[in-house]
Short mmCIF file of C-alpha atoms and ligand atoms in Angstrom, two decimals:
data_model
loop_
_atom_site.label_atom_id
_atom_site.label_comp_id
_atom_site.label_asym_id
_atom_site.label_seq_id
_atom_site.Cartn_x
_atom_site.Cartn_y
_atom_site.Cartn_z
CA MET P 11 0.00 0.00 0.00
CA VAL P 12 1.27 3.46 -0.83
CA ARG P 13 1.59 5.73 2.18
CA VAL P 14 -0.11 9.08 1.60
CA VAL P 15 2.22 11.67 3.00
CA ARG P 16 0.70 15.00 3.92
CA ALA P 17 1.53 17.62 6.49
CA THR P 18 -1.04 18.46 9.16
CA PRO P 19 -2.43 22.01 9.18
CA VAL P 20 -0.36 22.77 12.31
CA GLU P 21 2.88 21.49 10.76
CA LEU P 22 2.18 23.48 7.64
CA ALA P 23 1.40 26.69 9.51
CA THR P 24 4.58 26.32 11.58
CA ALA P 25 6.68 25.78 8.48
CA VAL P 26 5.16 28.73 6.60
CA GLN P 27 5.62 31.04 9.58
CA ALA P 28 9.24 29.92 9.95
CA LEU P 29 9.92 30.70 6.28
CA ARG P 30 8.33 34.14 6.61
CA ASP P 31 10.47 34.77 9.71
CA GLY P 32 13.61 33.93 7.75
CA GLU P 33 14.13 30.57 9.40
CA PRO P 34 15.18 27.46 7.46
CA VAL P 35 12.66 24.67 6.89
CA ALA P 36 13.70 21.18 5.84
CA PHE P 37 11.15 19.49 3.60
CA PRO P 38 10.84 16.30 1.56
CA THR P 39 10.89 16.17 -2.21
CA GLU P 40 10.67 13.13 -4.46
CA THR P 41 14.48 13.30 -4.97
CA VAL P 42 16.09 14.22 -1.62
CA TYR P 43 15.22 16.48 1.34
CA GLY P 44 15.78 20.18 0.79
CA LEU P 45 16.83 22.87 3.27
CA GLY P 46 14.47 25.65 2.32
CA ALA P 47 14.57 29.41 2.73
CA HIS P 48 12.33 32.26 1.55
CA ALA P 49 13.94 32.93 -1.84
CA GLY P 50 13.40 36.69 -1.50
CA TYR P 51 14.86 37.07 2.00
CA PRO P 52 18.64 37.62 1.92
CA ALA P 53 19.24 36.93 5.63
CA ALA P 54 17.38 33.62 5.32
CA LEU P 55 19.44 32.67 2.27
CA ARG P 56 22.65 33.56 4.08
CA ARG P 57 21.63 31.28 6.95
CA ILE P 58 21.33 28.34 4.51
CA PHE P 59 24.89 28.85 3.28
CA GLU P 60 26.13 29.14 6.87
CA LEU P 61 24.32 26.01 8.00
CA LYS P 62 25.63 23.98 5.08
CA GLY P 63 29.11 25.45 5.15
CA ARG P 64 28.64 26.12 1.44
CA PRO P 65 30.45 28.92 -0.42
CA THR P 66 28.03 31.70 -1.41
CA THR P 67 29.22 31.52 -5.02
CA HIS P 68 27.36 28.21 -5.38
CA PRO P 69 23.80 28.88 -6.55
CA LEU P 70 20.57 27.43 -5.15
CA ILE P 71 17.52 25.89 -6.84
CA VAL P 72 14.27 27.85 -6.54
CA HIS P 73 11.31 25.55 -5.92
CA ILE P 74 7.87 26.64 -7.09
CA ASP P 75 4.57 24.77 -7.04
CA ASN P 76 3.56 25.37 -10.63
CA ALA P 77 5.24 26.08 -13.96
CA ARG P 78 2.99 29.10 -14.46
CA TYR P 79 5.15 31.02 -11.95
CA LEU P 80 8.32 30.34 -13.93
CA THR P 81 8.32 33.82 -15.47
CA ARG P 82 8.64 35.37 -12.00
CA TRP P 83 12.10 33.80 -11.86
CA ALA P 84 13.21 33.52 -15.49
CA ARG P 85 13.18 36.52 -17.83
CA GLU P 86 13.03 34.24 -20.82
CA VAL P 87 11.65 30.72 -21.22
CA PRO P 88 13.05 29.18 -24.39
CA GLU P 89 10.81 26.76 -26.27
CA ALA P 90 12.92 23.79 -25.23
CA ALA P 91 12.51 24.73 -21.55
CA ALA P 92 8.75 25.11 -21.95
CA LYS P 93 8.56 21.65 -23.54
CA LEU P 94 10.67 20.07 -20.80
CA ALA P 95 8.60 21.74 -18.09
CA GLU P 96 5.40 20.55 -19.76
CA ARG P 97 6.66 16.98 -19.96
CA PHE P 98 8.51 16.54 -16.65
CA TRP P 99 6.97 18.96 -14.11
CA PRO P 100 6.08 18.38 -11.42
CA GLY P 101 9.05 16.06 -11.14
CA PRO P 102 12.79 15.51 -10.77
CA LEU P 103 14.00 18.04 -13.35
CA THR P 104 15.69 21.40 -12.71
CA LEU P 105 15.88 24.00 -15.47
CA VAL P 106 18.65 26.60 -15.61
CA LEU P 107 17.40 29.73 -17.42
CA PRO P 108 18.25 33.42 -17.81
CA ARG P 109 17.29 34.96 -14.47
CA ALA P 110 14.61 37.57 -13.92
CA GLU P 111 15.98 40.91 -12.76
CA ASN P 112 14.76 40.74 -9.16
CA VAL P 113 16.20 37.32 -8.29
CA HIS P 114 18.63 37.79 -5.40
CA ARG P 115 22.32 37.23 -6.09
CA LEU P 116 22.56 34.78 -3.19
CA VAL P 117 20.15 32.54 -5.12
CA THR P 118 22.06 32.77 -8.39
CA GLY P 119 25.59 32.81 -7.00
CA GLY P 120 26.05 36.12 -8.80
CA GLN P 121 25.41 34.50 -12.21
CA ASP P 122 22.98 35.70 -14.84
CA THR P 123 21.04 32.43 -14.63
CA VAL P 124 18.61 30.85 -12.21
CA ALA P 125 17.77 27.20 -11.51
CA VAL P 126 14.07 26.38 -11.02
CA ARG P 127 12.20 23.20 -10.24
CA VAL P 128 8.61 22.11 -9.52
CA PRO P 129 8.81 19.15 -7.13
CA SER P 130 6.07 16.52 -7.17
CA HIS P 131 6.20 15.37 -3.53
CA PRO P 132 2.76 16.12 -2.06
CA MET P 133 4.25 17.68 1.07
CA ALA P 134 6.57 19.92 -0.97
CA GLN P 135 3.56 20.95 -3.05
CA GLN P 136 1.53 21.68 0.08
CA LEU P 137 4.33 23.77 1.56
CA LEU P 138 4.93 25.77 -1.62
CA THR P 139 1.25 26.47 -2.12
CA ALA P 140 0.71 27.50 1.50
CA PHE P 141 3.82 29.69 1.44
CA GLY P 142 2.81 31.23 -1.85
CA GLY P 143 6.28 32.00 -3.18
CA GLY P 144 9.60 30.53 -4.22
CA ILE P 145 11.61 28.45 -1.76
CA ALA P 146 15.34 28.32 -2.43
CA ALA P 147 16.63 24.97 -1.28
CA PRO P 148 19.83 23.02 -1.60
CA SER P 149 19.89 19.42 -0.42
CA ALA P 150 19.69 19.34 3.40
CA ASN P 151 23.23 18.13 4.09
CA ARG P 152 26.52 19.74 5.04
CA TYR P 153 28.51 20.87 2.02
CA GLY P 154 30.04 17.98 0.10
CA ARG P 155 28.33 15.28 2.14
CA ILE P 156 25.63 12.70 1.40
CA SER P 157 22.17 14.09 0.61
CA PRO P 158 19.37 13.11 3.03
CA THR P 159 16.58 10.84 1.84
CA ARG P 160 14.78 10.59 5.20
CA ALA P 161 13.84 13.18 7.83
CA GLU P 162 16.08 11.41 10.34
CA HIS P 163 19.07 12.04 8.05
CA VAL P 164 18.34 15.77 8.21
CA ARG P 165 18.22 15.62 12.00
CA GLU P 166 21.52 13.72 11.99
CA GLU P 167 23.08 16.46 9.85
CA PHE P 168 21.77 19.55 11.64
CA GLY P 169 20.25 18.52 15.00
CA ALA P 170 18.69 21.48 16.81
CA GLU P 171 20.11 23.96 14.30
CA VAL P 172 17.15 23.27 12.03
CA ARG P 173 14.04 23.51 14.17
CA VAL P 174 11.44 22.73 11.51
CA VAL P 175 11.80 19.45 9.63
CA LEU P 176 8.75 18.24 7.72
CA ASP P 177 8.77 14.45 7.72
CA GLY P 178 7.48 13.07 4.43
CA GLY P 179 8.96 9.61 4.77
CA ASP P 180 11.48 8.07 2.40
CA CYS P 181 12.16 10.04 -0.78
CA LYS P 182 10.72 8.11 -3.70
CA LEU P 183 13.69 8.51 -6.07
CA GLY P 184 16.66 9.00 -3.75
CA LEU P 185 19.03 10.92 -6.05
CA GLU P 186 19.02 14.64 -6.83
CA SER P 187 17.16 16.07 -9.83
CA THR P 188 18.44 16.05 -13.38
CA ILE P 189 19.74 19.58 -14.13
CA VAL P 190 19.39 20.96 -17.66
CA ALA P 191 20.50 24.41 -18.84
CA CYS P 192 18.45 26.02 -21.63
CA LEU P 193 20.63 28.98 -22.59
CA ASP P 194 21.77 30.61 -25.83
CA GLY P 195 19.67 28.27 -27.95
CA GLN P 196 21.35 25.19 -26.50
CA VAL P 197 20.17 22.47 -24.16
CA GLN P 198 22.84 21.09 -21.91
CA LEU P 199 22.73 18.33 -19.30
CA LEU P 200 24.56 19.59 -16.21
CA ARG P 201 23.77 16.83 -13.71
CA PRO P 202 22.33 13.38 -14.48
CA GLY P 203 19.29 12.29 -12.49
CA SER P 204 16.34 9.99 -12.94
CA VAL P 205 15.13 11.88 -16.01
CA THR P 206 17.60 10.33 -18.45
CA LEU P 207 19.42 11.81 -21.43
CA SER P 208 17.30 9.87 -23.91
CA GLN P 209 14.08 10.99 -22.20
CA LEU P 210 15.28 14.60 -22.56
CA GLU P 211 16.24 14.02 -26.19
CA GLN P 212 12.82 12.59 -26.97
CA VAL P 213 11.38 15.96 -26.03
CA VAL P 214 13.92 18.48 -27.34
CA GLY P 215 16.20 16.67 -29.77
CA GLU P 216 19.92 17.03 -29.24
CA VAL P 217 21.20 17.63 -25.70
CA GLN P 218 24.82 18.59 -25.04
CA THR P 219 26.62 16.72 -22.33
CA GLN P 220 30.09 18.16 -22.79
CA ILE P 221 31.03 20.47 -19.92
CA SER P 222 32.81 23.52 -21.29
CA ALA P 223 34.38 26.67 -19.82
CA GLN P 224 31.07 28.46 -20.51
CA THR P 225 29.08 25.89 -18.55
CA PRO P 226 27.28 27.41 -15.57
CA ARG P 227 28.79 26.48 -12.23
CA VAL P 228 27.29 23.44 -10.55
CA PRO P 229 28.99 22.73 -7.23
CA GLY P 230 27.37 19.33 -7.13
CA SER P 231 29.50 18.75 -10.19
CA ASP P 232 32.77 19.47 -8.42
CA ALA P 233 34.63 16.20 -8.57
CA ALA P 234 34.64 16.11 -4.77
CA HIS P 235 31.05 15.72 -3.57
CA TYR P 236 28.35 13.46 -2.16
CA ALA P 237 30.87 11.74 0.07
CA PRO P 238 30.81 9.61 3.19
CA LEU P 239 33.61 10.22 5.72
CA THR P 240 35.04 6.72 5.27
CA PRO P 241 37.35 6.44 2.21
CA LEU P 242 35.29 5.04 -0.67
CA SER P 243 36.54 3.29 -3.80
CA VAL P 244 34.60 2.06 -6.81
CA ILE P 245 35.76 -1.42 -7.79
CA SER P 246 34.97 -3.30 -11.00
CA SER P 247 32.67 -6.30 -10.60
CA ASP P 248 35.35 -8.86 -11.43
CA GLN P 249 37.78 -7.42 -8.85
CA LEU P 250 35.35 -6.85 -5.99
CA GLU P 251 35.51 -10.10 -4.06
CA GLN P 252 39.25 -10.37 -4.54
CA GLN P 253 39.74 -6.91 -3.03
CA VAL P 254 37.44 -7.70 -0.12
CA ALA P 255 39.43 -10.88 0.58
CA LEU P 256 42.74 -9.02 0.34
CA LEU P 257 41.72 -6.31 2.77
CA THR P 258 39.94 -8.49 5.30
CA ASP P 259 42.80 -11.01 5.30
CA ALA P 260 45.03 -8.08 6.22
CA GLY P 261 42.71 -7.29 9.15
CA VAL P 262 41.00 -4.30 7.55
CA ARG P 263 37.29 -3.91 8.29
CA VAL P 264 35.43 -3.14 5.05
CA GLY P 265 31.96 -2.04 4.08
CA VAL P 266 30.74 -3.25 0.71
CA LEU P 267 27.92 -1.98 -1.47
CA ALA P 268 27.38 -4.54 -4.22
CA GLN P 269 24.57 -5.52 -6.57
CA HIS P 270 24.48 -9.12 -5.35
CA PRO P 271 25.10 -11.10 -2.15
CA PRO P 272 28.70 -12.15 -1.40
CA LEU P 273 29.91 -15.34 -3.07
CA GLY P 274 32.52 -16.04 -0.42
CA THR P 275 32.55 -15.71 3.36
CA TYR P 276 34.49 -12.77 4.73
CA ARG P 277 35.23 -11.74 8.27
CA LEU P 278 35.25 -8.05 9.22
CA THR P 279 32.82 -7.21 6.43
CA THR P 280 29.52 -5.35 6.31
CA TRP P 281 28.08 -6.36 2.96
CA ILE P 282 25.03 -4.57 1.57
CA ASN P 283 23.31 -5.86 -1.53
CA GLY P 284 21.91 -2.76 -3.25
CA GLY P 285 20.26 -4.96 -5.88
CA ALA P 286 20.42 -5.01 -9.66
CA ARG P 287 17.51 -2.67 -10.45
CA PRO P 288 18.57 0.92 -11.01
CA GLU P 289 15.45 2.46 -9.43
CA ASN P 290 15.76 0.48 -6.20
CA TYR P 291 19.50 0.99 -6.10
CA ALA P 292 19.10 4.76 -6.44
CA HIS P 293 16.30 4.85 -3.89
CA ASP P 294 18.51 3.28 -1.21
CA LEU P 295 21.98 4.43 -2.29
CA TYR P 296 22.43 7.32 0.17
CA ALA P 297 20.86 5.43 3.08
CA HIS P 298 23.24 2.53 2.38
CA LEU P 299 26.26 4.83 2.25
CA ARG P 300 25.20 6.33 5.59
CA THR P 301 24.86 2.84 7.08
CA LEU P 302 28.31 1.84 5.84
CA ASP P 303 29.75 5.13 7.09
CA LYS P 304 28.52 4.27 10.58
CA ALA P 305 29.59 0.62 10.50
CA GLY P 306 33.10 1.27 11.85
CA CYS P 307 34.81 0.31 8.60
CA ALA P 308 38.18 1.60 7.47
CA ARG P 309 37.20 1.39 3.81
CA ILE P 310 34.05 1.34 1.72
CA LEU P 311 34.18 -0.62 -1.54
CA VAL P 312 31.40 -0.05 -4.03
CA GLN P 313 30.85 -2.38 -6.95
CA GLU P 314 30.94 -0.46 -10.24
CA VAL P 315 27.43 0.08 -11.64
CA PRO P 316 26.37 -0.95 -15.17
CA GLY P 317 26.96 1.36 -18.15
CA ASP P 318 23.26 1.56 -19.08
CA GLU P 319 21.92 5.16 -18.86
CA ARG P 320 19.43 4.28 -16.15
CA TRP P 321 22.50 4.00 -13.88
CA ASP P 322 24.05 7.34 -14.98
CA ALA P 323 22.98 9.27 -11.89
CA ALA P 324 24.26 6.61 -9.47
CA TYR P 325 27.49 6.35 -11.49
CA ASP P 326 27.96 10.11 -11.29
CA ARG P 327 27.40 10.32 -7.50
CA LEU P 328 29.58 7.29 -6.70
CA HIS P 329 32.51 8.53 -8.74
CA ARG P 330 32.26 11.97 -7.12
CA ALA P 331 32.21 10.36 -3.68
CA ALA P 332 35.34 8.38 -4.61
CA ALA P 333 37.03 11.53 -5.92
CA ALA P 334 36.12 13.46 -2.76
CA ASN P 335 37.69 10.81 -0.60
CA ALA P 336 40.77 10.63 -2.77
CA ALA P 337 41.22 14.41 -2.38
CA GLU P 338 40.53 14.41 1.34
CA HIS P 339 42.73 11.47 2.18
CA ALA P 340 45.55 12.28 -0.20
CA ASP P 341 47.95 12.85 2.70
CA ASP P 342 46.73 9.99 4.89
CA ASN P 343 48.68 6.84 5.35
CA GLY P 344 45.39 5.12 6.07
CA PRO P 345 44.84 1.38 6.12
CA VAL P 346 45.04 0.83 2.39
CA ALA P 347 45.93 -2.69 1.32
CA VAL P 348 48.53 -3.17 -1.39
CA GLY P 349 46.97 -3.44 -4.81
CA VAL P 350 43.72 -1.75 -3.94
CA PRO P 351 42.91 1.25 -6.08
CA GLY P 352 42.63 4.40 -3.92
O1 TXA K 23 16.80 17.19 -6.36
C1 TXA K 23 17.31 18.29 -6.16
O2 TXA K 23 17.70 19.02 -7.07
C2 TXA K 23 17.45 18.75 -4.68
C3 TXA K 23 16.06 18.96 -4.12
C4 TXA K 23 16.10 19.50 -2.71
O3 TXA K 23 15.34 19.79 -4.97
N1 TXA K 23 18.25 19.91 -4.57
C5 TXA K 23 19.58 19.91 -4.78
O4 TXA K 23 20.18 21.13 -4.50
O5 TXA K 23 20.21 18.93 -5.12
P1 TXA K 23 21.76 21.34 -4.39
O6 TXA K 23 21.94 22.76 -4.02
O7 TXA K 23 22.32 20.32 -3.50
O8 TXA K 23 22.21 21.16 -5.84
C6 TXA K 23 21.73 22.08 -6.79
C7 TXA K 23 22.62 22.18 -7.94
C8 TXA K 23 23.95 22.71 -7.51
O9 TXA K 23 24.91 21.87 -8.05
C9 TXA K 23 23.93 24.09 -8.10
O10 TXA K 23 25.18 24.55 -8.47
C10 TXA K 23 23.07 23.92 -9.32
O11 TXA K 23 22.07 23.11 -8.86
N2 TXA K 23 22.59 25.23 -9.72
C11 TXA K 23 21.80 26.06 -9.04
N3 TXA K 23 21.65 27.21 -9.70
C12 TXA K 23 22.35 27.11 -10.83
C13 TXA K 23 22.60 27.96 -11.93
N4 TXA K 23 22.09 29.17 -12.00
N5 TXA K 23 23.39 27.52 -12.91
C14 TXA K 23 23.91 26.28 -12.85
N6 TXA K 23 23.73 25.43 -11.84
C15 TXA K 23 22.96 25.83 -10.85
MG1 MG K 24 23.53 19.01 -2.68
#
């Protein structure tokens, strides 16, 4: 049975008042939880950057409840953007467009563009409608860390610092929205998500994927992002069990995220089978990484995901997590077994 997730009138009133007072409100979306602020309230926006520890040059997504308000945020809506909005909103797609004049620079990171999305989660919709304006919201995690897919993850990240957390249960999709820029007559994929490249191309024809110097800044696209604290490596399927055996034989406790159960028996191992279906894998990916991060392991090994485009978003996040760890632990002489890729 599908759980119907709605906020009570009291929860909703509390959240709306908090937003009007310039306080942050964490809320569920179908992708991940967002840390929301009144998009027209500079002090509230500043608080979001402070809480996350995120540089103010990194822009935020404006959430609205209906595409008809898009022109309040974008001064121009190219035909491709209108088609994408029509097809995928409400849903896990963010459009980057030329910004309207009054959009605050803390929202845009000082750029001439703005990112907008209409989320489909019923509680996000309720909140946006009751608030009656745009809510700027990054994912509700500390900068560079794993995005939250449950209310309890948000509480783990921020504790009492975020007083209002709307609990809408598990996020249905589990990975952040697909981001597409519609600028200068071009359509460019900036971040893969559950709306795939071929789904986009069915609607607008050719979509660029090459990141160029002109590409708008996407901090989620810094190589180092979405990372657990434990060093994480992505290991090819045929090497996985061998690496687990090598490490555990050397006395290293490992956490494994695979797409199947272990074939062998290993001591000192927390093995999670994320499954072979891309939707389920994405749904649970961040929760699994959090579990492994708390399992007292010295290393996390993740089995490489298939090349099929339905896995693109998971591929992207896992490789960023691995890159983040590589950067962070570059000077460590941590417990790395010989022959294991860093
Ligand atoms: O699914 C999602 O998109 C979630 C939920 C809460 O909506 N939000 C999310 O926000 O992932 P955040 O801030 O963690 O990632 C938003 C990404 C960032 O990488 C940011 O740089 C990019 O969107 N972005 C925002 N405004 C932009 C702009 N004007 N140009 C290019 N990228 C932009
Ligand atoms: Mg984020």
